Amino acid sequence: MAPCGDAAPDEAGGAGVRPAGGGGRQRDRLPTVGPGWPGGGHRLGRGETGPRPRRREVAPPRAHGNGAGPPCRRRCCCCCCCCRRWRAGGPADTMSCLPEPPASRAPSRSPALSPAPGPSRCGGERRRNALDAGAGLGTVQDRQLRSVDLNHVIRLLKDSDSKDLETEQLKTLKKVVKHFENGLPFQKKKLSDEVSYSVAVSKSIAQLGYLMRVPSSQVRIQICKCVVSFYNTELPRKLLSGYQPTSANYKIQMAELGGLAETLVLSLALVENQLTEKLWVLKALQHLSSSGVNCRLMMKAQAASRLCLYLNGVDPSGQLVFRSSEILWNLLENTSKEEVVNQLSSLECVHALKEVFVDLLVHGFRHYDRQLRNDLLVIATLLAENPAAPMIESGFAKLLIVLATFTEVKIPNPLVKGLKLTYSYEDFEMKKLLFNVIRVLSKDPCAVQLLSENDVMPALLYYVKPNKKPGFRDWSTAQYEELQLHAIAILASVAPLLVDKYLSCQANTLLLMFLEWCIGQDPFFGEGNSFHGTGGRGNKLAQMRYSLRVLRSVVSLYDDAVNINLCDQGAISQLLDILKYAANKSKEKEDAILLEIQADILFILSALCENDLHRKELFSYEGVDILIPFIQMDPKKLHSGLGHNYLLFSALDCLWSCVIGCYIAEDYFLEKHGIFLLLDLLALKQKSLCNIILGILVEFCDNPKTTSHISTWRGEKDQTAANLLIQLWRQEELELGVKRDQYGRIVDMKRPVASSFQKQQEVIPMPANCPSFAIMEVSENIRAKLYSLLCKLGFENLPGLSAKDFVTLAIIQRYIDFKVGEVWSELCAELKEEFRPVESDEEALKVISEISENTGRMIAALQTEVLESQHHQEIQEEEKTYAKIQAIHKQREIVNKSWENFLARTSNYEALKKAKRLQEELIEASRSKLKPQNGAVHSTDIKDLGTTIGSGRLVTVESTPPQLIGGPLAVADIALRKPSVCEGALKKIKRVKTLDSVKKDSLPVE
């Protein structure tokens, strides 16, 4: 990418980069600058362009001249000639060339500087004189310089053999710079030129940073102007013939590639005492810091600490603080926040930040000053989050705490004497930021004393009261509500640290009164605009939510003084009322805020009632009635994401803490079928619920009425509680990786219940007071609770168990024996690691090990016996089933044969006669052979009878269906017709008469 014409890459891009000999080695020295260089002259270059758009800035500032000459519209070229452009003239002024600093975040943010712009200069007024050909360059007749002329200039500059050429070189260079006062343009001939010349261009731009070593104010300012011009995306008005402009961000990318930002940061040390040059460097860095690449390069040069130290420098214009803070913001946004904070955490940086903040706080009166003050306060908050930052040692932390509380407590303090805050939006933002500083400092144990000494507790409790109507000069309703919620949220962090202050200020009383107002009927409608006001629009839920958070934070300390103070004021009864209020609201519309409120109340009640029988009795009846609906929660809601699972856990924890241990509450819970509800939840087999539910059931079994409830329970498909517990045991062992065969029998006789993780652990000798893996494993799963619960139920006569369940039950019954064996096994292994036992001890250990192993074999044999018995029983049941099936089939065959005989008798007269003869023979054979003497003999046969059916008192005649023969009985839908009342009555009478006639007609057959 040649700068113009057809110059070669080495010649076009190598000025200031290639060595004088043209042999290809890099130049390793900067051009010497001495008295012979032109010292005076007005600044060249385009006037100031606006910084990159950011939310903290307003419209870009106006472009100015410098008061001594017109601004130019130059752009930096691939050569370094642009870096050495200046002309003879008058001395440069200091600030007239600098624009006013752009505002940050709001249109009114501005230092309100009004530098007088210099005379402007349009393109038509620029010089168009040809270069002098005294050095053999020739005369240029057109406005466009031919490429051969530039090549000649470059060769002249490379020729360093003669000292007589220095004057001629300087004169020629002045004329070239004068002609290209807008800078050699970044133009390309081919699309690939940007990539092809990227190395040369980046090195050329890198030379700009190195030229900051030149001890000339004009050179340094011109370099900064050149860097600022990179961010002017306007296309050049005139293009060289056959060329096109490079992409808009090409110069910025080359500056990143050349590491210009890091060099400029290092050059700040050279301009430390020159305000004008320093401001120009900061302006260039402000533009460069819009890139993440440049920010990382700047951080390598310790840019954050260097800039922070300049904050409190003397600068009437205010640009020093503004530009430095803007660069710090860019560093925080584009690089690692932790790295920036670490660089700012020196005592010198914190002092500088504190001085500038105080100066803006006391003397700043403009909108811009207040916004800049708030920006510095945010940086101070980030520093306070770093424990290594000397916020307390520098006094900055105390100052911020006093500023946060002086309007509420009205305690005279010399730090804030004469200071008054307005009710502007910027002061409102500062108030919230100061509250946030208190929250951050509350995490530092070293800051607790400062919080106590500077009345933070009464200042925060000032807002624990019903909202008031705003006065003429006061915060608006929305602002006061936001401050109130913010203060109560901070109180939840501070109260556990200052318990004595909390009690002395009667905070419990204030909070309970405030909660009573929250469920009252006062006409209050929350704005719900802030972060803390989420879900509180049109109600008082936000105030209730954060007040309960404060109570939760203090009762979680389990401090007797705090809890007694709460309970003495009727907190349990009031919290139950609030819980009912929130539960009723939740029925109307469930949301995360209401669920959180209910969960927090349940936690507070758990903390208050735990280990106190009297408080449990206060909770008992009303509390159990409230708990039952929570335990009856639809399981589908547990995965809704609103917090139902958290609410259910809080309810179970409250049940454990507030009901168990009080027989009145336990009996009432049993009357409400609470055990059935717990077993229903347990039947879901959710891993997160099983542990706590089993613990509650084990504790409940101390009540003798509980076991009958557990035994009575039935789940889906008539599942019993014992079957459910055994299924949970098998599920737990499967997750632990305990070895079992396909029938559930013991495989490892030495360690029957050891998990896979436990077997992988190496033998580590441990002191006696440290639990081993076998002991710790008991508390890490639910098997111990399942064993305890089954012990309460008993291992005999458990209903609803299969053979597989009995196999598992045999293991559960000897769980303790197996765990004792594991402990002895670990003990033996540890002993062998350290020393050899004596013969008697070794024999005793061997016997103990054999006992444990024999127990495993015995249980395995019992399991095998159970399985064999079950198999034998299944075979017997199978045989019974087959016998029953066989009898059914035989009966069917008999019925079928009887039917066939009946058909034969009714359709074949010969068969009927044969059957009749056979019947008579059988009757005759059944008669007694002995004839009675002197007795009458009666015949039992009926003459001329044509049937073979046995006689009886009644005879049922099967005939052809009436539908087939017609007649009045052929109507098929008689039964379907609905008779009238009269007709129905008549039919009833006829039916009775018919029955009577049937009885009369049923005569015995003789």
mmCIF file of N, CA, C and O in Angstrom, residues 21 43 74 114 132 194 282 318 561 610 650 661 667 696 701 737 742 793 799 801 827 848 986:
data_model
loop_
_atom_site.group_PDB
_atom_site.id
_atom_site.type_symbol
_atom_site.label_atom_id
_atom_site.label_comp_id
_atom_site.label_asym_id
_atom_site.label_seq_id
_atom_site.Cartn_x
_atom_site.Cartn_y
_atom_site.Cartn_z
ATOM 1 N N GLY A 21 21.011 2.653 5.469
ATOM 2 C CA GLY A 21 21.676 1.915 4.410
ATOM 3 C C GLY A 21 20.756 1.164 3.497
ATOM 4 O O GLY A 21 21.171 0.662 2.475
ATOM 5 N N ARG A 43 0.617 24.985 15.649
ATOM 6 C CA ARG A 43 0.332 23.562 15.576
ATOM 7 C C ARG A 43 -0.419 23.242 14.306
ATOM 8 O O ARG A 43 -1.345 23.934 13.936
ATOM 9 N N ARG A 74 -5.151 16.904 8.309
ATOM 10 C CA ARG A 74 -4.184 15.876 7.948
ATOM 11 C C ARG A 74 -4.605 14.535 8.509
ATOM 12 O O ARG A 74 -5.346 14.442 9.454
ATOM 13 N N SER A 114 -14.931 27.468 28.070
ATOM 14 C CA SER A 114 -15.211 28.142 26.799
ATOM 15 C C SER A 114 -13.909 28.665 26.198
ATOM 16 O O SER A 114 -13.651 29.864 26.197
ATOM 17 N N ASP A 132 10.673 22.864 -3.692
ATOM 18 C CA ASP A 132 11.880 23.384 -4.323
ATOM 19 C C ASP A 132 12.755 22.234 -4.796
ATOM 20 O O ASP A 132 12.917 21.259 -4.090
ATOM 21 N N GLU A 194 -3.988 -3.490 2.577
ATOM 22 C CA GLU A 194 -4.110 -3.315 4.020
ATOM 23 C C GLU A 194 -3.403 -4.428 4.778
ATOM 24 O O GLU A 194 -2.733 -4.202 5.783
ATOM 25 N N LEU A 282 -3.675 12.597 27.641
ATOM 26 C CA LEU A 282 -4.860 11.976 28.221
ATOM 27 C C LEU A 282 -6.003 11.901 27.220
ATOM 28 O O LEU A 282 -6.763 10.931 27.185
ATOM 29 N N GLY A 318 -10.427 21.597 34.670
ATOM 30 C CA GLY A 318 -11.188 20.431 35.097
ATOM 31 C C GLY A 318 -11.075 19.239 34.176
ATOM 32 O O GLY A 318 -11.666 18.188 34.429
ATOM 33 N N ALA A 561 -30.602 -13.042 73.761
ATOM 34 C CA ALA A 561 -31.145 -11.715 74.063
ATOM 35 C C ALA A 561 -32.074 -11.233 72.954
ATOM 36 O O ALA A 561 -33.155 -10.688 73.219
ATOM 37 N N GLU A 610 -37.157 -23.386 68.341
ATOM 38 C CA GLU A 610 -36.272 -24.545 68.523
ATOM 39 C C GLU A 610 -35.758 -24.604 69.964
ATOM 40 O O GLU A 610 -35.291 -23.608 70.512
ATOM 41 N N SER A 650 -38.680 -25.037 53.966
ATOM 42 C CA SER A 650 -38.860 -24.187 55.150
ATOM 43 C C SER A 650 -39.996 -24.710 56.020
ATOM 44 O O SER A 650 -39.909 -24.688 57.258
ATOM 45 N N GLY A 661 -41.287 -32.572 69.766
ATOM 46 C CA GLY A 661 -40.834 -32.275 71.123
ATOM 47 C C GLY A 661 -41.921 -31.711 72.001
ATOM 48 O O GLY A 661 -41.768 -31.651 73.219
ATOM 49 N N ASP A 667 -49.598 -34.407 68.863
ATOM 50 C CA ASP A 667 -50.902 -35.084 68.804
ATOM 51 C C ASP A 667 -51.850 -34.378 67.839
ATOM 52 O O ASP A 667 -52.598 -35.042 67.101
ATOM 53 N N ILE A 696 -37.583 -36.370 60.239
ATOM 54 C CA ILE A 696 -38.793 -35.978 60.977
ATOM 55 C C ILE A 696 -39.545 -37.217 61.465
ATOM 56 O O ILE A 696 -40.015 -37.276 62.607
ATOM 57 N N CYS A 701 -41.371 -40.801 65.863
ATOM 58 C CA CYS A 701 -41.624 -42.138 66.406
ATOM 59 C C CYS A 701 -41.407 -42.218 67.913
ATOM 60 O O CYS A 701 -41.769 -43.231 68.533
ATOM 61 N N GLY A 737 -23.203 -47.594 45.106
ATOM 62 C CA GLY A 737 -22.361 -48.594 44.464
ATOM 63 C C GLY A 737 -22.068 -49.789 45.349
ATOM 64 O O GLY A 737 -21.003 -50.414 45.213
ATOM 65 N N GLN A 742 -27.880 -60.360 41.487
ATOM 66 C CA GLN A 742 -29.129 -60.026 40.790
ATOM 67 C C GLN A 742 -30.359 -60.202 41.667
ATOM 68 O O GLN A 742 -31.422 -59.640 41.374
ATOM 69 N N LEU A 793 -40.533 -49.538 63.822
ATOM 70 C CA LEU A 793 -41.687 -50.304 63.350
ATOM 71 C C LEU A 793 -41.571 -51.777 63.716
ATOM 72 O O LEU A 793 -42.584 -52.472 63.835
ATOM 73 N N PRO A 799 -46.323 -55.856 56.905
ATOM 74 C CA PRO A 799 -47.229 -56.240 55.808
ATOM 75 C C PRO A 799 -46.713 -55.759 54.455
ATOM 76 O O PRO A 799 -45.930 -54.819 54.354
ATOM 77 N N LEU A 801 -44.820 -57.179 52.019
ATOM 78 C CA LEU A 801 -43.442 -57.374 51.588
ATOM 79 C C LEU A 801 -43.342 -58.600 50.695
ATOM 80 O O LEU A 801 -43.979 -59.627 50.941
ATOM 81 N N LEU A 827 -9.724 -50.362 61.869
ATOM 82 C CA LEU A 827 -8.809 -50.362 63.016
ATOM 83 C C LEU A 827 -7.658 -51.346 62.811
ATOM 84 O O LEU A 827 -6.490 -51.021 63.061
ATOM 85 N N ILE A 848 -12.514 -61.226 65.953
ATOM 86 C CA ILE A 848 -13.516 -60.179 65.657
ATOM 87 C C ILE A 848 -13.801 -60.128 64.162
ATOM 88 O O ILE A 848 -14.969 -60.019 63.732
ATOM 89 N N LEU A 986 -102.128 -50.253 36.832
ATOM 90 C CA LEU A 986 -102.912 -51.383 36.363
ATOM 91 C C LEU A 986 -102.040 -52.595 36.116
ATOM 92 O O LEU A 986 -102.379 -53.719 36.474
#
